[in-house]
Coordinates of C-alpha atoms in Angstrom, one line a residue:
M1 CA 2.8 2.3 2.0
A2 CA 3.8 -0.1 -0.8
W3 CA 6.4 -2.8 -0.1
Q4 CA 7.9 -4.4 -3.0
T5 CA 8.6 -8.2 -2.9
V6 CA 11.9 -8.8 -5.1
G7 CA 12.7 -12.1 -4.2
E8 CA 11.3 -15.4 -5.4
P9 CA 7.6 -15.0 -5.1
S10 CA 6.9 -18.5 -4.3
R11 CA 8.6 -18.9 -1.2
S12 CA 8.3 -16.5 2.1
P13 CA 11.2 -15.2 4.0
Y14 CA 10.5 -17.8 6.5
G15 CA 11.5 -20.4 4.3
E16 CA 8.1 -22.1 3.5
E17 CA 6.2 -22.3 0.4
V18 CA 3.7 -19.4 0.0
T19 CA 0.5 -20.0 -2.3
D20 CA -1.5 -17.3 -3.6
V21 CA -4.7 -18.6 -2.0
P22 CA -7.0 -15.4 -1.4
A23 CA -7.9 -14.2 2.1
R24 CA -10.9 -16.0 3.6
Q25 CA -14.0 -15.4 1.8
A26 CA -15.4 -12.8 4.0
L27 CA -12.2 -10.8 3.8
A28 CA -11.7 -10.9 0.1
P29 CA -13.7 -7.9 -0.8
F30 CA -11.6 -5.7 1.5
V31 CA -8.0 -7.2 1.6
V32 CA -6.0 -6.4 -1.3
T33 CA -2.5 -8.0 -0.1
L34 CA -1.4 -10.2 2.8
S35 CA 2.0 -11.5 2.7
P36 CA 5.4 -11.7 4.4
Y37 CA 8.1 -9.3 3.8
E38 CA 11.6 -9.2 4.0
L39 CA 14.0 -6.2 4.1
G40 CA 17.6 -6.0 2.6
A41 CA 20.5 -6.3 4.9
D42 CA 20.4 -2.7 6.2
G43 CA 16.7 -2.8 7.0
V44 CA 15.8 0.2 5.0
H45 CA 12.9 0.5 2.7
R46 CA 11.2 3.1 0.6
G47 CA 7.6 3.2 1.2
L48 CA 6.0 4.3 -2.2
P49 CA 3.0 6.1 -2.7
S50 CA -0.2 4.0 -2.4
S51 CA -3.9 4.0 -3.2
T52 CA -4.6 1.5 -0.4
V53 CA -4.4 1.5 3.5
S54 CA -1.4 -0.6 4.6
I55 CA -0.5 -2.0 8.1
T56 CA 3.0 -3.5 8.5
I57 CA 3.8 -5.6 11.5
P58 CA 7.6 -6.1 12.1
E59 CA 8.4 -9.4 13.4
A60 CA 10.5 -7.9 16.2
D61 CA 11.0 -4.6 17.8
S62 CA 9.7 -1.7 15.9
L63 CA 9.6 0.3 12.7
E64 CA 11.0 3.9 12.3
I65 CA 9.4 5.9 9.7
G66 CA 10.3 9.3 8.3
W67 CA 9.2 11.5 5.3
P68 CA 12.0 12.9 3.5
G69 CA 11.8 16.8 3.3
R70 CA 9.6 17.0 6.6
P71 CA 12.2 17.5 9.5
G72 CA 11.4 16.1 12.7
S73 CA 8.8 13.6 11.0
R74 CA 10.8 10.6 12.0
E75 CA 8.6 8.3 14.6
R76 CA 8.9 4.7 15.9
F77 CA 5.9 2.5 15.8
R78 CA 5.4 -1.3 17.0
A79 CA 3.0 -1.8 14.1
V80 CA 2.0 1.0 11.9
V81 CA -1.2 1.8 9.8
A82 CA -0.5 4.2 6.7
G83 CA -3.1 5.9 4.6
L84 CA -3.1 6.8 1.2
H85 CA -0.3 9.1 0.3
L86 CA 1.3 10.6 -2.8
D87 CA 4.9 10.9 -1.6
A88 CA 7.4 8.3 -0.3
A89 CA 8.5 7.6 3.2
E90 CA 11.6 6.0 4.5
L91 CA 11.1 2.9 6.6
R92 CA 13.9 1.4 8.8
Q93 CA 13.2 -1.8 10.8
V94 CA 15.1 -2.1 14.0
G95 CA 16.0 -5.5 15.5
G96 CA 14.9 -7.4 12.5
T97 CA 14.2 -7.4 8.8
R98 CA 11.0 -9.6 8.5
G99 CA 7.2 -9.2 9.1
V100 CA 3.7 -9.2 7.8
W101 CA 2.4 -6.6 5.3
L102 CA -1.2 -6.1 4.3
T103 CA -3.3 -3.7 2.4
L104 CA -6.7 -2.9 2.5
S105 CA -9.1 -1.2 0.0
P106 CA -10.5 2.1 0.9
V107 CA -13.7 0.1 1.6
G108 CA -11.8 -2.2 3.8
A109 CA -10.3 0.4 6.1
G110 CA -13.9 1.2 7.1
A111 CA -15.1 -2.3 7.2
L112 CA -12.3 -3.8 9.2
L113 CA -10.6 -1.0 11.0
G114 CA -13.8 0.9 11.8
V115 CA -12.3 4.2 10.4
P116 CA -12.8 5.8 6.7
A117 CA -9.7 5.8 4.8
S118 CA -9.9 9.8 4.8
A119 CA -9.1 9.6 8.5
L120 CA -5.6 8.2 7.7
A121 CA -4.9 10.0 4.5
G122 CA -1.4 11.3 4.3
Q123 CA -0.3 10.2 7.7
V124 CA 1.0 7.0 9.7
A125 CA -0.2 5.8 13.1
D126 CA 0.3 3.0 15.5
L127 CA -2.0 0.1 14.9
A128 CA -2.9 0.3 18.7
D129 CA -4.1 3.8 18.4
V130 CA -6.2 3.1 15.3
V131 CA -7.9 -0.1 16.6
P132 CA -7.1 -0.7 20.1
A133 CA -8.7 -4.3 20.0
M134 CA -5.5 -5.1 17.9
A135 CA -2.9 -3.8 20.3
D136 CA -1.7 -7.2 21.1
L137 CA -1.4 -8.5 17.4
P138 CA 2.3 -7.7 17.0
E139 CA 2.9 -9.9 19.9
R140 CA 0.6 -12.6 18.9
V141 CA 2.1 -12.8 15.3
A142 CA 5.5 -12.9 16.7
A143 CA 4.8 -15.9 18.8
C144 CA 3.8 -17.9 15.7
R145 CA 6.3 -20.3 14.1
S146 CA 5.2 -20.4 10.6
W147 CA 3.7 -18.2 7.9
P148 CA 0.4 -20.0 7.8
E149 CA 0.0 -19.3 11.5
R150 CA 0.6 -15.7 11.0
R151 CA -1.7 -15.5 8.4
A152 CA -4.4 -17.2 10.4
V153 CA -3.8 -14.9 13.4
V154 CA -4.0 -11.8 11.3
E155 CA -7.2 -13.0 9.5
S156 CA -8.8 -13.8 12.7
A157 CA -8.1 -10.3 14.2
L158 CA -9.4 -8.6 11.1
L159 CA -12.6 -10.9 11.1
A160 CA -13.1 -10.2 14.7
G161 CA -13.8 -6.5 13.8
G162 CA -16.6 -7.3 11.5
T163 CA -18.0 -4.8 9.1
R164 CA -18.8 -1.4 10.7
H165 CA -18.8 1.2 8.0
T166 CA -21.6 1.6 5.8
G167 CA -21.8 3.0 2.1
G168 CA -19.3 0.3 0.8
E169 CA -21.3 -0.4 -2.5
E170 CA -21.4 3.2 -3.4
L171 CA -17.7 3.8 -2.7
R172 CA -16.8 0.6 -4.8
A173 CA -18.7 1.9 -7.8
T174 CA -17.0 5.5 -7.4
L175 CA -13.6 4.0 -7.3
A176 CA -14.2 1.6 -10.2
A177 CA -15.3 4.5 -12.4
L178 CA -12.3 6.6 -11.4
S179 CA -10.2 3.5 -12.1
G180 CA -11.8 2.8 -15.6
A181 CA -11.9 6.5 -16.8
G182 CA -9.4 8.6 -18.1
R183 CA -10.6 11.8 -16.9
V184 CA -12.6 12.7 -13.6
Q185 CA -15.4 14.1 -15.7
E186 CA -15.8 11.0 -17.5
A187 CA -16.1 9.1 -14.3
A188 CA -18.7 11.4 -13.2
R189 CA -20.5 11.0 -16.4
I190 CA -20.5 7.1 -15.8
L191 CA -21.8 7.5 -12.2
G192 CA -24.5 9.8 -13.7
C193 CA -23.5 12.8 -11.0
S194 CA -21.8 16.1 -11.2
R195 CA -18.0 16.3 -10.9
R196 CA -18.6 18.5 -7.8
H197 CA -20.6 15.4 -6.1
L198 CA -17.9 13.0 -7.1
S199 CA -15.2 15.1 -5.7
G200 CA -16.9 15.8 -2.2
T201 CA -17.6 11.8 -2.1
V202 CA -14.0 10.9 -2.7
R203 CA -12.5 13.5 -0.4
R204 CA -14.9 12.5 2.2
E205 CA -14.0 8.9 1.8
L206 CA -10.4 8.9 0.7
G207 CA -9.0 12.2 1.9
V208 CA -7.8 13.0 -1.7
T209 CA -9.2 14.4 -4.7
P210 CA -10.5 12.2 -7.7
K211 CA -7.5 13.5 -9.6
E212 CA -5.1 12.4 -6.8
Y213 CA -6.6 9.0 -6.7
Q214 CA -6.4 8.4 -10.3
R215 CA -2.7 9.7 -10.1
L216 CA -2.0 7.0 -7.3
L217 CA -3.6 4.3 -9.7
R218 CA -1.3 5.2 -12.5
F219 CA 1.7 5.2 -10.3
E220 CA 0.9 1.8 -9.0
T221 CA 0.4 0.7 -12.6
A222 CA 3.7 1.9 -13.5
R223 CA 5.4 0.3 -10.5
G224 CA 3.9 -3.2 -11.4
G225 CA 5.1 -2.7 -14.9
L226 CA 8.7 -2.0 -13.8
V227 CA 8.7 -4.9 -11.7
D228 CA 7.3 -7.1 -14.4
A229 CA 9.6 -5.9 -17.2
A230 CA 12.7 -6.2 -14.7
R231 CA 11.9 -9.6 -14.0
A232 CA 11.6 -10.5 -17.6
G233 CA 14.9 -9.0 -18.1
A234 CA 14.1 -6.1 -20.6
V235 CA 13.0 -2.8 -18.9
S236 CA 11.8 -0.1 -21.4
L237 CA 10.8 3.1 -19.4
A238 CA 9.2 4.4 -22.6
A239 CA 7.0 1.1 -22.9
V240 CA 6.0 1.2 -19.2
A241 CA 5.3 4.8 -19.7
V242 CA 2.9 4.4 -22.4
A243 CA 1.2 1.3 -20.8
S244 CA 0.6 3.2 -17.7
G245 CA -1.2 6.2 -19.2
F246 CA 1.7 8.7 -19.2
A247 CA 2.1 11.0 -22.1
D248 CA 5.7 9.7 -22.7
Q249 CA 8.8 8.7 -20.8
A250 CA 9.9 12.1 -19.6
H251 CA 6.5 12.8 -18.2
F252 CA 6.7 9.3 -16.4
T253 CA 10.4 10.0 -15.2
R254 CA 9.3 13.6 -13.7
E255 CA 6.1 11.9 -12.0
W256 CA 8.0 9.2 -10.4
R257 CA 10.8 11.6 -9.1
V258 CA 8.0 13.7 -7.6
M259 CA 6.2 10.9 -5.9
A260 CA 9.0 8.4 -5.2
G261 CA 11.8 10.9 -4.7
C262 CA 14.1 9.1 -7.0
T263 CA 14.0 8.0 -10.7
P264 CA 12.5 4.9 -11.8
T265 CA 16.1 3.3 -12.5
E266 CA 17.3 4.4 -9.0
W267 CA 14.3 2.8 -7.6
L268 CA 14.7 -0.5 -9.4
R269 CA 18.7 -0.6 -8.4
A270 CA 17.6 -0.1 -4.8
E271 CA 15.1 -2.8 -4.7
G272 CA 17.6 -5.1 -6.2
L273 CA 16.3 -5.1 -9.6
T274 CA 18.2 -3.9 -12.8
A275 CA 17.0 -1.6 -15.4

C-alpha cells in the first residue's frame, strides 16, 4: 500500500532530520522505501495500488483496514503486510497517527520475509502471521526514542531473516523488461521467451498478470508525477498523463478513478496538495 509523504521531506514526524541514506548495503537490493510516516489529524489514509509489498508499523495501538466496496472487509492489525494490489484501501490508525512504513520489491518479499509476493497479492495480513519471528517488532519499534533507532531496529529484523527465496536474478530481469517495455509481447521478446512463459512466471512470483504489473507501474509513475507537479505549484493533468504513458488526460482520469476510487484532483486535495 502506497503512503504519500506530503510534508517537508527533509524532516521526520518525530522532529528529527532525515537523510536519504540508503538502507544497509545488504538490504539495498530488496528495500525500496524505509521511512517514518504521519497521518492527518483524523488518522485516515487512502492506501493506493502498489507494485511493491509494504509493511506498516504504527507507533501505537493498531491499524484498521477496509476495502471500499467489500462489505465486512474491515480488519484491525497491530502491524500489517500488504501485497501488490490494483485497488485502494482505507486505513485508519487508532490511538496515534505516526509509525514506520517500508516497501519491498517483489524479490525482496521472498528474500526478507520468506514468502513470494504472490502469496500476499491483493490482500493484507498481520506481520506476526506472515513472519512469526517479527511478531515483537511493533513493540521494539515503539520502545525506540528516535528515528535512527527505529530504522536500525527494523533493518536488524530484516537482516536477521536472511535471503531465503531463490530465483531473484531471473525475477529482477523479468520485472526490468516489463518496466522498460511498452507492451507485454515486447518484454517477452527482450527476455527471449514466449508471452505464455512470461505470464506464468509473473503470475507465479507476483500473483498478478504481466499487464496488471505494467498497469501498476504506470499508476505509480503518475502518482509521482502528480506529487512533483503539485509541490512545484503547477499541476497539469494532461502533462502528467502523457509523461506517465496514458493516451490522454481522459484515459488517465478514468484509470485513476478505477484504481484509486477518486479523481486525481480529489486525491491531491485529500493529501493536502492542491491541483
